[in-house]
Structures are given as structure tokens and as C-alpha cells.
Amino acid sequence: MSDSRIAVFAADRGYRAAIAELPARTRHAHSADNARIVVVGDGAPPSTRSAAPRAEAVILGSAETEGIEGGAGRSVIVQRRWLRPDVLEDVLAGRGGSPHTAIVVECVAAATELPAMLVDAIGWVRALAASDIRLDESHATAGAGLASLRAADDSPVSIGWVAQRGAADGGMLRITVLGVVRSEIGVDLAASRITVDTLTREGRLRAPERFERAERVALRRAVDAVESGVPRDELDALRADAALAGALLAGRAVDART
């Protein structure tokens, strides 16, 4: 009797646990060569990266994109540390399509973590503005910075960041979407807490807390893409966000386009 479950190769313990938590849909693959989904995380061996182009879907859990390509019906699912797609869905559902007038982003993290946080912060802005983003001006020092951007509808975006002393796994990302409907998103990984508040004329509504681990969320999305046959490629957006984050830190102006 054949096993119809999707074979997933993952060396990362978090993803191996996620596979075990989805026993009806996934199973462990013995090697990356015979897996339909391959997880490429930090420190992935060359053999895993070389096998990734042959998989139907790749889950990228690392900021290193070298050797990873989409296209040809292949899905690339990106696990972002500071940007969870299920939380983004909560924000968009709370806004109900209401237009925004401005977006304000505040980033606080260890110096080693700031670049990755800024990449995800820009990803938040792109998703919330639902448009391309233009960097107007950026001022950066070794420990802080401030940037002014514009969405395609000319609405302003402000991003400020500060490097803090302390543990590298700390930090805080706060995003405020202004408009008739106001959204407040707070991400505190050190406290393992993400909050989403929506403020309207009727008052403040807090979305239910998400408890599902990020690895399982990414795995479910990859499995959905494979089972549906509809590829999902998030690699170009990641690279565009990384390019714009680099421009912010360098204090130069570029366009970020999906």
C-alpha cells in the first residue's frame, strides 16, 4: 500500500517536530533527494541546497538565498522571524479593506538582529500598503536610523530603528497603520507575544493570540501549495525587501518593487 503523504526533508528540529504534528499530510523523508518539500534553514549542508531545485516546494528558513530559485511551478515559502502570515491575515481582516493614510514602524533590536528585523518590517509595509514602496530619505548611524518612504498611492511611511544592548534574541517591532480604521501590531519575540489591535469608532478589538509555531505555519503553507498545484513564490519579495533594508541602513535611495 503506497503512502500518499508528502515527503518532507528537514534537518531543523523545529520542522521535524512540525512534520510529526501533521501525520495525516506529511512524513519524514530520508534524504533531500527524494523529498517533495525541502527545508533549507540556517547552516543547511550543501547537499540540502543542491537538492532544493528538484523539490516541488522549498521552505526557506534562512536569510541566505544563494542557490534557491523559484519558477517552473516550484513554490518557495519564506519563514520570516518578524512577519507571520497568519498574523498579517488577522490585521487585514480587522481592517476590512479600509484605506490607510500613513504607516509608522518602530524597530528595536540588537545590532546583529536589526538588518533582519528591517527586512521583515519592510515586508509588513509592502503587504499593508499593497503597493510598491519608494524610499525618499534615510539617515543612519551605527546605532539608530530614520527613513521616510512613500507607497504607490503617495501615502507616507516612516521607519525608525534603534540598536539595543543585550541578548540578540530580544527586541520589539511595532507597526501602526493610521486611517479611519487604526491597526496596532506589536511583535515581542523575547516575551513570545504578538498582539494585533484594531481601533474603530466602536472601540478597540484585540485579535485572538496565535499559538501555532512558525515552523508548522510555514509547513502547512508549503503542503497546501503542493496539494493544490498552485505554486507560491515569496523569494522575489524577500530579495526586494532585503535590498531596501540595505538601502535604509546605508542612507541611500532606491525603489523596492515586487
PDB file of C-alpha atoms in Angstrom, residues 15-185:
ATOM      1  CA  TYR A  15      10.498  21.458  11.328  1.00  0.00           C
ATOM      2  CA  ARG A  16      10.957  17.792  12.201  1.00  0.00           C
ATOM      3  CA  ALA A  17       8.528  18.384  15.061  1.00  0.00           C
ATOM      4  CA  ALA A  18       6.127  20.137  12.674  1.00  0.00           C
ATOM      5  CA  ILE A  19       6.201  17.115  10.347  1.00  0.00           C
ATOM      6  CA  ALA A  20       5.318  14.853  13.274  1.00  0.00           C
ATOM      7  CA  GLU A  21       2.443  17.200  14.162  1.00  0.00           C
ATOM      8  CA  LEU A  22       0.924  16.798  10.673  1.00  0.00           C
ATOM      9  CA  PRO A  23       0.964  12.971  10.392  1.00  0.00           C
ATOM     10  CA  ALA A  24      -2.040  12.770   8.059  1.00  0.00           C
ATOM     11  CA  ARG A  25      -0.420  15.013   5.443  1.00  0.00           C
ATOM     12  CA  THR A  26       3.357  14.708   5.810  1.00  0.00           C
ATOM     13  CA  ARG A  27       6.085  12.195   6.562  1.00  0.00           C
ATOM     14  CA  HIS A  28       9.823  12.398   7.103  1.00  0.00           C
ATOM     15  CA  ALA A  29      11.965  11.898   4.002  1.00  0.00           C
ATOM     16  CA  HIS A  30      15.230  10.020   4.493  1.00  0.00           C
ATOM     17  CA  SER A  31      17.126  12.429   2.249  1.00  0.00           C
ATOM     18  CA  ALA A  32      16.579  15.704   0.414  1.00  0.00           C
ATOM     19  CA  ASP A  33      16.891  13.899  -2.918  1.00  0.00           C
ATOM     20  CA  ASN A  34      13.605  12.007  -2.529  1.00  0.00           C
ATOM     21  CA  ALA A  35      11.592  14.756  -0.811  1.00  0.00           C
ATOM     22  CA  ARG A  36       8.766  16.753  -2.354  1.00  0.00           C
ATOM     23  CA  ILE A  37       9.333  19.540   0.180  1.00  0.00           C
ATOM     24  CA  VAL A  38      12.823  20.534   1.326  1.00  0.00           C
ATOM     25  CA  VAL A  39      13.506  22.808   4.286  1.00  0.00           C
ATOM     26  CA  VAL A  40      16.615  24.976   3.929  1.00  0.00           C
ATOM     27  CA  GLY A  41      17.483  26.567   7.262  1.00  0.00           C
ATOM     28  CA  ASP A  42      20.499  28.204   8.824  1.00  0.00           C
ATOM     29  CA  GLY A  43      23.585  26.060   8.418  1.00  0.00           C
ATOM     30  CA  ALA A  44      21.944  23.791   5.844  1.00  0.00           C
ATOM     31  CA  PRO A  45      24.552  21.440   4.301  1.00  0.00           C
ATOM     32  CA  PRO A  46      25.434  21.881   0.600  1.00  0.00           C
ATOM     33  CA  SER A  47      23.622  18.633  -0.216  1.00  0.00           C
ATOM     34  CA  THR A  48      20.330  20.122   1.003  1.00  0.00           C
ATOM     35  CA  ARG A  49      20.738  23.287  -1.057  1.00  0.00           C
ATOM     36  CA  SER A  50      21.724  21.303  -4.148  1.00  0.00           C
ATOM     37  CA  ALA A  51      18.613  19.130  -3.824  1.00  0.00           C
ATOM     38  CA  ALA A  52      16.260  22.090  -3.292  1.00  0.00           C
ATOM     39  CA  PRO A  53      15.842  22.935  -7.025  1.00  0.00           C
ATOM     40  CA  ARG A  54      14.441  19.436  -7.632  1.00  0.00           C
ATOM     41  CA  ALA A  55      11.775  19.675  -4.922  1.00  0.00           C
ATOM     42  CA  GLU A  56       8.223  20.796  -5.596  1.00  0.00           C
ATOM     43  CA  ALA A  57       8.428  23.258  -2.722  1.00  0.00           C
ATOM     44  CA  VAL A  58      11.224  24.796  -0.674  1.00  0.00           C
ATOM     45  CA  ILE A  59      10.789  26.307   2.761  1.00  0.00           C
ATOM     46  CA  LEU A  60      13.478  28.917   3.313  1.00  0.00           C
ATOM     47  CA  GLY A  61      14.157  29.429   6.987  1.00  0.00           C
ATOM     48  CA  SER A  62      17.357  31.360   6.425  1.00  0.00           C
ATOM     49  CA  ALA A  63      18.223  34.826   5.164  1.00  0.00           C
ATOM     50  CA  GLU A  64      20.726  33.227   2.785  1.00  0.00           C
ATOM     51  CA  THR A  65      19.002  32.857  -0.610  1.00  0.00           C
ATOM     52  CA  GLU A  66      22.005  31.713  -2.661  1.00  0.00           C
ATOM     53  CA  GLY A  67      21.143  28.664  -4.744  1.00  0.00           C
ATOM     54  CA  ILE A  68      17.414  28.996  -4.087  1.00  0.00           C
ATOM     55  CA  GLU A  69      15.212  29.852  -7.050  1.00  0.00           C
ATOM     56  CA  GLY A  70      11.505  29.748  -7.762  1.00  0.00           C
ATOM     57  CA  GLY A  71       9.783  29.386 -11.108  1.00  0.00           C
ATOM     58  CA  ALA A  72       8.979  26.287 -13.148  1.00  0.00           C
ATOM     59  CA  GLY A  73       5.970  25.576 -10.932  1.00  0.00           C
ATOM     60  CA  ARG A  74       8.098  25.402  -7.774  1.00  0.00           C
ATOM     61  CA  SER A  75       6.986  27.052  -4.556  1.00  0.00           C
ATOM     62  CA  VAL A  76       9.345  28.940  -2.280  1.00  0.00           C
ATOM     63  CA  ILE A  77       7.840  29.577   1.133  1.00  0.00           C
ATOM     64  CA  VAL A  78       9.806  32.022   3.284  1.00  0.00           C
ATOM     65  CA  GLN A  79       9.625  31.768   7.050  1.00  0.00           C
ATOM     66  CA  ARG A  80      10.144  35.294   8.373  1.00  0.00           C
ATOM     67  CA  ARG A  81      11.007  35.698  12.010  1.00  0.00           C
ATOM     68  CA  TRP A  82       9.197  39.013  12.479  1.00  0.00           C
ATOM     69  CA  LEU A  83       6.460  38.652   9.862  1.00  0.00           C
ATOM     70  CA  ARG A  84       3.995  35.813  10.330  1.00  0.00           C
ATOM     71  CA  PRO A  85       1.463  35.374   7.506  1.00  0.00           C
ATOM     72  CA  ASP A  86      -1.303  34.269   9.881  1.00  0.00           C
ATOM     73  CA  VAL A  87      -0.863  37.434  11.949  1.00  0.00           C
ATOM     74  CA  LEU A  88      -0.883  39.505   8.756  1.00  0.00           C
ATOM     75  CA  GLU A  89      -4.204  37.871   7.858  1.00  0.00           C
ATOM     76  CA  ASP A  90      -5.601  38.941  11.233  1.00  0.00           C
ATOM     77  CA  VAL A  91      -4.536  42.538  10.591  1.00  0.00           C
ATOM     78  CA  LEU A  92      -6.025  42.655   7.103  1.00  0.00           C
ATOM     79  CA  ALA A  93      -9.245  41.009   8.281  1.00  0.00           C
ATOM     80  CA  GLY A  94      -9.571  43.575  11.047  1.00  0.00           C
ATOM     81  CA  ARG A  95      -9.106  46.442   8.604  1.00  0.00           C
ATOM     82  CA  GLY A  96     -11.760  45.056   6.270  1.00  0.00           C
ATOM     83  CA  GLY A  97     -10.323  46.848   3.254  1.00  0.00           C
ATOM     84  CA  SER A  98     -10.322  50.266   4.917  1.00  0.00           C
ATOM     85  CA  PRO A  99      -7.689  52.537   3.309  1.00  0.00           C
ATOM     86  CA  HIS A 100      -4.735  53.783   5.304  1.00  0.00           C
ATOM     87  CA  THR A 101      -3.395  57.326   5.479  1.00  0.00           C
ATOM     88  CA  ALA A 102       0.075  56.548   6.879  1.00  0.00           C
ATOM     89  CA  ILE A 103       2.170  53.725   8.325  1.00  0.00           C
ATOM     90  CA  VAL A 104       4.623  54.135  11.205  1.00  0.00           C
ATOM     91  CA  VAL A 105       7.169  51.433  12.059  1.00  0.00           C
ATOM     92  CA  GLU A 106       9.419  51.260  15.127  1.00  0.00           C
ATOM     93  CA  CYS A 107      12.250  48.710  15.381  1.00  0.00           C
ATOM     94  CA  VAL A 108      14.358  47.953  18.447  1.00  0.00           C
ATOM     95  CA  ALA A 109      16.827  45.066  18.376  1.00  0.00           C
ATOM     96  CA  ALA A 110      20.418  44.062  18.952  1.00  0.00           C
ATOM     97  CA  ALA A 111      22.762  45.376  16.259  1.00  0.00           C
ATOM     98  CA  THR A 112      23.173  41.860  14.852  1.00  0.00           C
ATOM     99  CA  GLU A 113      19.407  41.433  14.567  1.00  0.00           C
ATOM    100  CA  LEU A 114      18.461  44.851  13.183  1.00  0.00           C
ATOM    101  CA  PRO A 115      19.067  44.071   9.481  1.00  0.00           C
ATOM    102  CA  ALA A 116      16.758  41.025   9.594  1.00  0.00           C
ATOM    103  CA  MET A 117      14.131  42.961  11.532  1.00  0.00           C
ATOM    104  CA  LEU A 118      14.212  45.780   8.985  1.00  0.00           C
ATOM    105  CA  VAL A 119      13.726  43.296   6.144  1.00  0.00           C
ATOM    106  CA  ASP A 120      10.582  41.976   7.792  1.00  0.00           C
ATOM    107  CA  ALA A 121       9.419  45.473   8.747  1.00  0.00           C
ATOM    108  CA  ILE A 122       9.550  46.428   5.070  1.00  0.00           C
ATOM    109  CA  GLY A 123       7.655  43.240   4.260  1.00  0.00           C
ATOM    110  CA  TRP A 124       4.931  44.369   6.647  1.00  0.00           C
ATOM    111  CA  VAL A 125       4.756  47.775   4.965  1.00  0.00           C
ATOM    112  CA  ARG A 126       4.586  46.269   1.490  1.00  0.00           C
ATOM    113  CA  ALA A 127       1.753  43.933   2.490  1.00  0.00           C
ATOM    114  CA  LEU A 128      -0.209  46.586   4.380  1.00  0.00           C
ATOM    115  CA  ALA A 129       0.198  49.222   1.655  1.00  0.00           C
ATOM    116  CA  ALA A 130      -0.465  46.610  -1.052  1.00  0.00           C
ATOM    117  CA  SER A 131       1.865  48.500  -3.364  1.00  0.00           C
ATOM    118  CA  ASP A 132       5.428  49.270  -4.352  1.00  0.00           C
ATOM    119  CA  ILE A 133       7.458  51.356  -1.914  1.00  0.00           C
ATOM    120  CA  ARG A 134       9.793  54.262  -2.689  1.00  0.00           C
ATOM    121  CA  LEU A 135      12.495  55.386  -0.308  1.00  0.00           C
ATOM    122  CA  ASP A 136      12.630  59.185  -0.182  1.00  0.00           C
ATOM    123  CA  GLU A 137      15.240  59.744   2.503  1.00  0.00           C
ATOM    124  CA  SER A 138      17.190  57.786   5.088  1.00  0.00           C
ATOM    125  CA  HIS A 139      19.553  58.819   7.873  1.00  0.00           C
ATOM    126  CA  ALA A 140      21.526  56.098   9.644  1.00  0.00           C
ATOM    127  CA  THR A 141      24.245  55.889  12.258  1.00  0.00           C
ATOM    128  CA  ALA A 142      25.873  52.878  13.852  1.00  0.00           C
ATOM    129  CA  GLY A 143      23.134  52.665  16.475  1.00  0.00           C
ATOM    130  CA  ALA A 144      19.976  54.228  15.046  1.00  0.00           C
ATOM    131  CA  GLY A 145      18.255  55.493  11.941  1.00  0.00           C
ATOM    132  CA  LEU A 146      15.139  57.038  10.474  1.00  0.00           C
ATOM    133  CA  ALA A 147      13.716  56.681   6.983  1.00  0.00           C
ATOM    134  CA  SER A 148      10.903  58.321   5.065  1.00  0.00           C
ATOM    135  CA  LEU A 149       9.207  56.280   2.324  1.00  0.00           C
ATOM    136  CA  ARG A 150       6.176  56.518   0.053  1.00  0.00           C
ATOM    137  CA  ALA A 151       3.689  53.921  -1.107  1.00  0.00           C
ATOM    138  CA  ALA A 152       2.387  53.937  -4.673  1.00  0.00           C
ATOM    139  CA  ASP A 153      -0.672  55.947  -3.578  1.00  0.00           C
ATOM    140  CA  ASP A 154       1.725  58.593  -2.170  1.00  0.00           C
ATOM    141  CA  SER A 155       0.812  57.771   1.444  1.00  0.00           C
ATOM    142  CA  PRO A 156       3.763  58.318   3.798  1.00  0.00           C
ATOM    143  CA  VAL A 157       5.654  55.587   5.627  1.00  0.00           C
ATOM    144  CA  SER A 158       8.058  56.236   8.497  1.00  0.00           C
ATOM    145  CA  ILE A 159      10.523  53.631   9.764  1.00  0.00           C
ATOM    146  CA  GLY A 160      12.749  54.236  12.784  1.00  0.00           C
ATOM    147  CA  TRP A 161      15.241  51.820  14.302  1.00  0.00           C
ATOM    148  CA  VAL A 162      17.481  51.639  17.352  1.00  0.00           C
ATOM    149  CA  ALA A 163      20.172  49.109  18.252  1.00  0.00           C
ATOM    150  CA  GLN A 164      19.895  47.972  21.844  1.00  0.00           C
ATOM    151  CA  ARG A 165      22.353  46.327  24.163  1.00  0.00           C
ATOM    152  CA  GLY A 166      21.563  42.893  25.483  1.00  0.00           C
ATOM    153  CA  ALA A 167      20.575  39.479  24.202  1.00  0.00           C
ATOM    154  CA  ALA A 168      20.428  39.019  20.449  1.00  0.00           C
ATOM    155  CA  ASP A 169      17.065  37.262  20.685  1.00  0.00           C
ATOM    156  CA  GLY A 170      15.333  40.264  22.256  1.00  0.00           C
ATOM    157  CA  GLY A 171      13.829  43.254  20.525  1.00  0.00           C
ATOM    158  CA  MET A 172      10.498  44.751  19.615  1.00  0.00           C
ATOM    159  CA  LEU A 173       8.755  45.593  16.357  1.00  0.00           C
ATOM    160  CA  ARG A 174       5.764  47.932  16.460  1.00  0.00           C
ATOM    161  CA  ILE A 175       3.676  48.869  13.429  1.00  0.00           C
ATOM    162  CA  THR A 176       0.875  51.421  13.445  1.00  0.00           C
ATOM    163  CA  VAL A 177      -1.446  51.808  10.476  1.00  0.00           C
ATOM    164  CA  LEU A 178      -3.301  55.111  10.573  1.00  0.00           C
ATOM    165  CA  GLY A 179      -6.653  55.845   8.999  1.00  0.00           C
ATOM    166  CA  VAL A 180     -10.366  55.696   9.774  1.00  0.00           C
ATOM    167  CA  VAL A 181      -9.502  52.193  10.994  1.00  0.00           C
ATOM    168  CA  ARG A 182      -6.317  52.143  13.063  1.00  0.00           C
ATOM    169  CA  SER A 183      -4.244  48.965  13.389  1.00  0.00           C
ATOM    170  CA  GLU A 184      -1.564  48.393  16.022  1.00  0.00           C
ATOM    171  CA  ILE A 185       0.761  45.388  15.696  1.00  0.00           C
TER     172      ILE A 185
END
